[in-house]
Each structure stands twice: as structure tokens, then as C-alpha cells.
Amino acid sequence: MNKINLYKFSLKNCPRPMRNLVFQFGQRQTGQRQTGQRQALPLRFCAFCLFLSISLHGQTTQLTLSEVVEMAKNQSISARQASTTKETKYWEYRTFLSNYKPQLTLSGNLPAFSRSFIEVRQPDGTIQFQPIRNNNSSLNLSLSQSIAATGGSIYATSQLQRFDDFDRKNTLYNGTPFAVGYLQPLLRFNSFKWDKKIEPLKFNESQQTYIESLEQIALRASGLFFDLLLAQVNLQIAETNLTNTQNILKVANEKYELGKNTRNEILQLQLELLKARKAVGVSKRDLEVASLNLKAYIGLQAEGKIELQTPVQPAALTLSSERAIEQAFANRSDAIAFGRRTLEAERAVAKAKGDNGLNATLTATLGFSNRGITVPELYRKPQDQQTVELQLDIPILDWGRSKSRTKTAEAQRQLTQYTVEQDKQNFQQEIYTQVTLFEMLRDQLSLTVQADSIASEKYRIAQDRYVLGNLSITDLSISFTEKDQAKRDYIYALRDYWGAYYKLRQLTLYDFETESKLK
């Protein structure tokens, strides 16, 4: 392993809390090294990083909610899938743009050898089969440009043809040194015009869909974060309860020796102790499962434990439904899709009308052509070449097929308009409901914080009263339960709040803390 790879390996495997220390060490050493030490320092520095990674292997990794969300957005499998989908849509859009650029094409038949018998009619009307052996090769270089406004195309071409008759040992050339032409469909559906309206909307829609995918990843990551945080809190509660139950049982045994409590209370505490030990085992299992789920989703490869920091109570955000709906219509892919779906329905009607009537194609070409026994002869005094062609396709009797297609497309357009209107109403209602839910959960979080504080204080008082002998074991158990439930309710409230916050970001693609659009 060379020095650079050793350095990268060390930093990659070094736990995140120690990376700043590693970089500070490197900076101090860089400032202190002498000229003669420039070659030795990098290896010592890499060795130091590797030592840290080995010595701290399996240690606890501390993460916050924002760090978990960023890791999920940057390195999870879901993030890579979203990025790949975005790249696919980008290249599809580039393919669309290329349709409106000049196209240079080289085509031909090289070789075009034939050896067979052909039918030849004789002057007296009889048929004879004559053997042939020839090569009829050709090359065609053309430059074309589509015209979106009319649906036609203009082109320039140069052709060269060579014919070899091997039986008669004869070679002939035919070619068009240069020609320009124009092809124009008449009274037909113009796909170029409609694609130019719809494809940019599809591309913009895909860009916003990518941002929505990242916010969906953030929402999922926050849920897994609080799953692990709740398991972490449950283990802390279980271990604390086990310790407290052991201490209380010790006090109860001393009081029992003095005859100040009954055997029933001792049995009750022993039962509580067994429940506490069982709760610790279950909590450890749940913690391991939640930890594995979070690591797998955010793409964290480091071994060891994860210790999550409980998010602080967030600052109050001032939200309004009107503001959220405004940002959603400005940013969401669904808002772009409303216009795209309407245009696609209009395009279907235009196609049905264009394909059901008189279809004609006008082709005109102007250029030069010549023939000869050598290639240079083709370019000496070439002859004028003109072609004009009008192709017609007129339906005379179709038993109402054309009218039916048009009416079907028009009915589908009407249905699309109604569907889009309904989707717009649902779109607004969803955002309005989410804003209302967010504000309610914000208020509930404040109440839950107070309840947690009161339950904890009440439990401490209950412990002291039981030790002093003026509280029953039943009342102490109730205080146990209330304290534990209040702590869990606080974590649940945090989870609901942040879930609603990330859901609101996904629905609006707007950051209400910084008042900026998500990118």
C-alpha cells in the first residue's frame, strides 16, 4: 500500500469524532517540520492515522439527526438510485435536443455484389435467363436540419454510385455532386412543435422529482433515527429501572428485617426486579435491530455502536398555509405535471385530427448530377437536376373511423382536464392539512416536555417517600410507569414533529428555516 492509499485508508476508517483531531495533528506537524523532514513526515502522519483507526475500532459513533439525514442523502442506496434516475432523464433530454440540431449522415452499400440468373425478355417475346455477375456500390453523405415550426426538414446531399460488370469488364460511375432539397408534410400532425412544448416540462419535472426523492430519503432516515433513539432511550430506562429496583429491594429487605413492611411487598419488588431484567434484555435486542436498520439505510460501514443525540426542542417556525401552497406550486414536480398532462391531452387531439384528414408530403430537390467512367468525370460540367414530388393520401370511406378517433381524443382531453382540477384540489388540501398538523404537533411537543419534567420529579419524590416509609409499593410502581411513559411520549412527540417537518419540506421543496428553495 503506497503512502497516499495508506492515508486515505486511515482517514476512511478513523471514527468521525476523531477526524478533526487527526487534521489538527497534521496541521501542527506541517508547521513544525524542517526541510530535511519533508519526505519522512507523510508516512509518520499516515501511520498515526492508521493507529487511531485501529485503536478506536469498534468505538461508539455519535450522530445527530442532521448528520444522519445528510449521510442518507449522500451515500444511501436510495440516493444513488435517485441520482441515476436523474442522470437518465438528463440524457433523454439531451436526445430530444439533438433532434433539433443538424444531422450529418453517411450511408451506403459497400459492397453490393450479385451473382445470379435474371429474367431477360427476348425480342420475339420469349424469356431467357442470363447469368450476371456485378457489383453496384453506393455512398450518400447528407446533412439535414429539422424545422420545428413547420414540421418539415431541409437537407443537402452528395451521392456517388459505382457499377462493376465483371462479365464484360466494364465500370461505370453515377453521382450527384451536390443537391439541396426540402421535405414538407402538408396538413399533417407536427410532432416537432408539440415535443418542443412538452419535453422541457418533462425535464424540469424530473429535476424536481430528484429533489423530492432526496426529501423522501430524509423523511425515511429521520424515522429510522427515532426508531434507534427510542430503542436507546428504552434501554436507558430499563437499565435505570433495574438499578433503582435493586436499590429499593435492598432497602425493602432492611425494612423487612426490622418488621416495617410485609412479605408481600418483598415479593412484589422481586417480581419488579425480574421484569426489569427482562426489559433490559428486550431493549438490547431492539437496540441492535434498530442500529442495523439505520446503518444499512444510510450506508454507514463503520463497526461499533451508534449513540444518537436527542434533538433539542426546535425553535418555533411561523408558517402559513398560503405561503406553503404558493411554494409548492412553484417548486413541486406535480405542479409542473399539471401543465404537462394538459398539453399531452391537447397533443393527442391534434394528432387525431392531423392523421384523419388529407395527408400530403411535398418534396423538392435542386442540384447537379452526372455520369462517367471515372470519378473525376462526374465533377466536369455536371448536368442540372430537379425533382418535385407531391404524395397524397386521401381517406374516402373509413366508416366513421376518423371521426371516432377525434371524438375519443377530445373526450380524453376533457377527462384529463377534470382529473387535473381534482388533483390540484387534493394537492392544496394535502399541504393545508400538513401545515395544520405541523402546528398541532409543535404545540403537543411543548406540552410533552412539561409532562416529562413533571413525571421525573414526581418519581424522585415517590422514591424518597418510599424509603421514608410513607408510600406504598403500588404507588411507587405507578410513578415508575408514569415516568417511563412520559419519557417515551417525549421521544414520540419529537419523532412526530420532525417527521411532519420533513414531510412539509417534501411537499413544498422549501426550507422554512432559511426561507429558501431546496436544490
PDB file of C-alpha atoms in Angstrom, residues 129-275:
ATOM      1  CA  PHE A 129     -32.312 -16.474 -68.032  1.00  0.00           C
ATOM      2  CA  GLN A 130     -28.972 -14.774 -68.389  1.00  0.00           C
ATOM      3  CA  PRO A 131     -26.133 -15.038 -65.879  1.00  0.00           C
ATOM      4  CA  ILE A 132     -24.944 -11.808 -64.256  1.00  0.00           C
ATOM      5  CA  ARG A 133     -22.012 -11.003 -62.023  1.00  0.00           C
ATOM      6  CA  ASN A 134     -21.722  -7.394 -60.896  1.00  0.00           C
ATOM      7  CA  ASN A 135     -21.186  -5.001 -58.016  1.00  0.00           C
ATOM      8  CA  ASN A 136     -23.428  -1.956 -57.526  1.00  0.00           C
ATOM      9  CA  SER A 137     -21.945   0.065 -54.643  1.00  0.00           C
ATOM     10  CA  SER A 138     -23.083   3.489 -53.457  1.00  0.00           C
ATOM     11  CA  LEU A 139     -22.278   6.166 -50.875  1.00  0.00           C
ATOM     12  CA  ASN A 140     -24.504   9.003 -49.703  1.00  0.00           C
ATOM     13  CA  LEU A 141     -23.410  11.909 -47.495  1.00  0.00           C
ATOM     14  CA  SER A 142     -26.329  14.031 -46.279  1.00  0.00           C
ATOM     15  CA  LEU A 143     -26.797  16.988 -43.950  1.00  0.00           C
ATOM     16  CA  SER A 144     -30.329  17.633 -42.680  1.00  0.00           C
ATOM     17  CA  GLN A 145     -31.988  20.157 -40.373  1.00  0.00           C
ATOM     18  CA  SER A 146     -35.488  19.834 -38.942  1.00  0.00           C
ATOM     19  CA  ILE A 147     -37.759  22.895 -38.851  1.00  0.00           C
ATOM     20  CA  ALA A 148     -39.952  22.724 -35.746  1.00  0.00           C
ATOM     21  CA  ALA A 149     -42.343  25.479 -36.812  1.00  0.00           C
ATOM     22  CA  THR A 150     -43.500  23.669 -39.969  1.00  0.00           C
ATOM     23  CA  GLY A 151     -42.579  20.059 -39.219  1.00  0.00           C
ATOM     24  CA  GLY A 152     -40.500  19.844 -42.388  1.00  0.00           C
ATOM     25  CA  SER A 153     -36.787  19.453 -42.972  1.00  0.00           C
ATOM     26  CA  ILE A 154     -34.172  20.927 -45.289  1.00  0.00           C
ATOM     27  CA  TYR A 155     -31.265  18.826 -46.452  1.00  0.00           C
ATOM     28  CA  ALA A 156     -28.140  18.785 -48.581  1.00  0.00           C
ATOM     29  CA  THR A 157     -26.716  15.632 -50.104  1.00  0.00           C
ATOM     30  CA  SER A 158     -23.875  14.272 -52.183  1.00  0.00           C
ATOM     31  CA  GLN A 159     -24.071  10.797 -53.769  1.00  0.00           C
ATOM     32  CA  LEU A 160     -21.655   8.501 -55.558  1.00  0.00           C
ATOM     33  CA  GLN A 161     -22.527   5.207 -57.268  1.00  0.00           C
ATOM     34  CA  ARG A 162     -20.203   2.681 -58.904  1.00  0.00           C
ATOM     35  CA  PHE A 163     -21.311  -0.206 -61.120  1.00  0.00           C
ATOM     36  CA  ASP A 164     -18.893  -3.046 -61.996  1.00  0.00           C
ATOM     37  CA  ASP A 165     -19.887  -5.563 -64.681  1.00  0.00           C
ATOM     38  CA  PHE A 166     -17.392  -8.388 -64.179  1.00  0.00           C
ATOM     39  CA  ASP A 167     -18.621 -10.410 -67.168  1.00  0.00           C
ATOM     40  CA  ARG A 168     -17.971  -7.562 -69.603  1.00  0.00           C
ATOM     41  CA  LYS A 169     -15.156  -5.987 -67.566  1.00  0.00           C
ATOM     42  CA  ASN A 170     -16.901  -2.632 -67.557  1.00  0.00           C
ATOM     43  CA  THR A 171     -17.061   0.046 -64.827  1.00  0.00           C
ATOM     44  CA  LEU A 172     -19.449   2.995 -64.722  1.00  0.00           C
ATOM     45  CA  TYR A 173     -19.946   5.851 -62.243  1.00  0.00           C
ATOM     46  CA  ASN A 174     -23.057   7.828 -61.472  1.00  0.00           C
ATOM     47  CA  GLY A 175     -23.384  10.556 -58.922  1.00  0.00           C
ATOM     48  CA  THR A 176     -24.856  13.741 -57.574  1.00  0.00           C
ATOM     49  CA  PRO A 177     -22.009  16.068 -56.630  1.00  0.00           C
ATOM     50  CA  PHE A 178     -24.335  18.378 -54.761  1.00  0.00           C
ATOM     51  CA  ALA A 179     -28.063  18.802 -54.213  1.00  0.00           C
ATOM     52  CA  VAL A 180     -30.324  20.622 -51.764  1.00  0.00           C
ATOM     53  CA  GLY A 181     -33.899  19.733 -51.001  1.00  0.00           C
ATOM     54  CA  TYR A 182     -36.859  20.422 -48.812  1.00  0.00           C
ATOM     55  CA  LEU A 183     -39.406  17.967 -47.448  1.00  0.00           C
ATOM     56  CA  GLN A 184     -42.659  19.350 -46.049  1.00  0.00           C
ATOM     57  CA  PRO A 185     -45.649  17.388 -44.715  1.00  0.00           C
ATOM     58  CA  LEU A 186     -48.907  19.166 -45.543  1.00  0.00           C
ATOM     59  CA  LEU A 187     -51.970  19.164 -43.292  1.00  0.00           C
ATOM     60  CA  ARG A 188     -50.360  16.596 -41.008  1.00  0.00           C
ATOM     61  CA  PHE A 189     -49.566  16.367 -37.304  1.00  0.00           C
ATOM     62  CA  ASN A 190     -46.397  18.285 -36.376  1.00  0.00           C
ATOM     63  CA  SER A 191     -44.656  16.270 -33.649  1.00  0.00           C
ATOM     64  CA  PHE A 192     -41.678  18.660 -33.512  1.00  0.00           C
ATOM     65  CA  LYS A 193     -43.833  21.576 -32.389  1.00  0.00           C
ATOM     66  CA  TRP A 194     -45.548  19.631 -29.610  1.00  0.00           C
ATOM     67  CA  ASP A 195     -42.353  17.951 -28.388  1.00  0.00           C
ATOM     68  CA  LYS A 196     -40.750  21.363 -28.068  1.00  0.00           C
ATOM     69  CA  LYS A 197     -43.513  22.330 -25.638  1.00  0.00           C
ATOM     70  CA  ILE A 198     -43.719  19.100 -23.644  1.00  0.00           C
ATOM     71  CA  GLU A 199     -40.165  17.729 -23.370  1.00  0.00           C
ATOM     72  CA  PRO A 200     -38.739  20.736 -21.449  1.00  0.00           C
ATOM     73  CA  LEU A 201     -41.558  20.313 -18.941  1.00  0.00           C
ATOM     74  CA  LYS A 202     -40.662  16.632 -18.548  1.00  0.00           C
ATOM     75  CA  PHE A 203     -37.038  17.558 -17.919  1.00  0.00           C
ATOM     76  CA  ASN A 204     -37.918  20.205 -15.320  1.00  0.00           C
ATOM     77  CA  GLU A 205     -40.290  17.741 -13.731  1.00  0.00           C
ATOM     78  CA  SER A 206     -37.501  15.164 -13.422  1.00  0.00           C
ATOM     79  CA  GLN A 207     -35.224  17.712 -11.741  1.00  0.00           C
ATOM     80  CA  GLN A 208     -37.831  18.488  -9.102  1.00  0.00           C
ATOM     81  CA  THR A 209     -38.618  14.794  -8.706  1.00  0.00           C
ATOM     82  CA  TYR A 210     -34.968  14.228  -7.793  1.00  0.00           C
ATOM     83  CA  ILE A 211     -35.165  16.849  -5.037  1.00  0.00           C
ATOM     84  CA  GLU A 212     -38.388  15.272  -3.804  1.00  0.00           C
ATOM     85  CA  SER A 213     -36.642  11.893  -3.737  1.00  0.00           C
ATOM     86  CA  LEU A 214     -33.911  13.335  -1.515  1.00  0.00           C
ATOM     87  CA  GLU A 215     -36.516  14.751   0.838  1.00  0.00           C
ATOM     88  CA  GLN A 216     -38.264  11.378   0.903  1.00  0.00           C
ATOM     89  CA  ILE A 217     -34.912   9.856   1.864  1.00  0.00           C
ATOM     90  CA  ALA A 218     -34.585  12.464   4.629  1.00  0.00           C
ATOM     91  CA  LEU A 219     -38.060  11.566   5.892  1.00  0.00           C
ATOM     92  CA  ARG A 220     -37.219   7.861   5.923  1.00  0.00           C
ATOM     93  CA  ALA A 221     -33.855   8.483   7.600  1.00  0.00           C
ATOM     94  CA  SER A 222     -35.482  10.592  10.324  1.00  0.00           C
ATOM     95  CA  GLY A 223     -37.921   7.753  11.027  1.00  0.00           C
ATOM     96  CA  LEU A 224     -35.081   5.246  11.404  1.00  0.00           C
ATOM     97  CA  PHE A 225     -33.188   7.779  13.527  1.00  0.00           C
ATOM     98  CA  PHE A 226     -36.026   7.988  16.020  1.00  0.00           C
ATOM     99  CA  ASP A 227     -36.522   4.216  15.929  1.00  0.00           C
ATOM    100  CA  LEU A 228     -32.964   3.855  17.167  1.00  0.00           C
ATOM    101  CA  LEU A 229     -33.259   6.807  19.549  1.00  0.00           C
ATOM    102  CA  LEU A 230     -36.390   5.285  21.100  1.00  0.00           C
ATOM    103  CA  ALA A 231     -34.615   1.930  21.462  1.00  0.00           C
ATOM    104  CA  GLN A 232     -31.681   3.766  23.019  1.00  0.00           C
ATOM    105  CA  VAL A 233     -33.968   5.575  25.460  1.00  0.00           C
ATOM    106  CA  ASN A 234     -35.828   2.348  26.286  1.00  0.00           C
ATOM    107  CA  LEU A 235     -32.527   0.685  27.164  1.00  0.00           C
ATOM    108  CA  GLN A 236     -31.532   3.623  29.353  1.00  0.00           C
ATOM    109  CA  ILE A 237     -34.902   3.476  31.089  1.00  0.00           C
ATOM    110  CA  ALA A 238     -34.663  -0.277  31.547  1.00  0.00           C
ATOM    111  CA  GLU A 239     -31.140  -0.110  32.987  1.00  0.00           C
ATOM    112  CA  THR A 240     -32.080   2.782  35.272  1.00  0.00           C
ATOM    113  CA  ASN A 241     -35.174   0.947  36.448  1.00  0.00           C
ATOM    114  CA  LEU A 242     -33.112  -2.169  37.095  1.00  0.00           C
ATOM    115  CA  THR A 243     -30.641  -0.217  39.204  1.00  0.00           C
ATOM    116  CA  ASN A 244     -33.386   1.610  41.098  1.00  0.00           C
ATOM    117  CA  THR A 245     -35.337  -1.603  41.676  1.00  0.00           C
ATOM    118  CA  GLN A 246     -32.225  -3.296  43.057  1.00  0.00           C
ATOM    119  CA  ASN A 247     -31.594  -0.388  45.428  1.00  0.00           C
ATOM    120  CA  ILE A 248     -35.216  -0.246  46.549  1.00  0.00           C
ATOM    121  CA  LEU A 249     -35.269  -4.010  47.097  1.00  0.00           C
ATOM    122  CA  LYS A 250     -32.165  -3.672  49.238  1.00  0.00           C
ATOM    123  CA  VAL A 251     -33.889  -1.011  51.343  1.00  0.00           C
ATOM    124  CA  ALA A 252     -37.069  -3.106  51.470  1.00  0.00           C
ATOM    125  CA  ASN A 253     -35.139  -6.117  52.764  1.00  0.00           C
ATOM    126  CA  GLU A 254     -33.630  -3.999  55.540  1.00  0.00           C
ATOM    127  CA  LYS A 255     -37.084  -2.715  56.470  1.00  0.00           C
ATOM    128  CA  TYR A 256     -38.429  -6.241  56.372  1.00  0.00           C
ATOM    129  CA  GLU A 257     -35.738  -7.312  58.821  1.00  0.00           C
ATOM    130  CA  LEU A 258     -36.988  -4.544  61.098  1.00  0.00           C
ATOM    131  CA  GLY A 259     -40.613  -5.607  60.552  1.00  0.00           C
ATOM    132  CA  LYS A 260     -41.626  -2.361  58.868  1.00  0.00           C
ATOM    133  CA  ASN A 261     -43.083  -3.956  55.705  1.00  0.00           C
ATOM    134  CA  THR A 262     -44.681  -7.175  54.664  1.00  0.00           C
ATOM    135  CA  ARG A 263     -43.526 -10.254  52.749  1.00  0.00           C
ATOM    136  CA  ASN A 264     -45.957  -9.322  50.009  1.00  0.00           C
ATOM    137  CA  GLU A 265     -44.034  -6.089  49.298  1.00  0.00           C
ATOM    138  CA  ILE A 266     -40.780  -8.046  49.064  1.00  0.00           C
ATOM    139  CA  LEU A 267     -42.336 -10.462  46.576  1.00  0.00           C
ATOM    140  CA  GLN A 268     -43.729  -7.552  44.599  1.00  0.00           C
ATOM    141  CA  LEU A 269     -40.300  -5.926  44.371  1.00  0.00           C
ATOM    142  CA  GLN A 270     -38.683  -9.230  43.410  1.00  0.00           C
ATOM    143  CA  LEU A 271     -41.247  -9.541  40.627  1.00  0.00           C
ATOM    144  CA  GLU A 272     -40.457  -5.982  39.534  1.00  0.00           C
ATOM    145  CA  LEU A 273     -36.771  -6.888  39.516  1.00  0.00           C
ATOM    146  CA  LEU A 274     -37.408  -9.837  37.201  1.00  0.00           C
ATOM    147  CA  LYS A 275     -39.461  -7.602  34.907  1.00  0.00           C
TER     148      LYS A 275
END
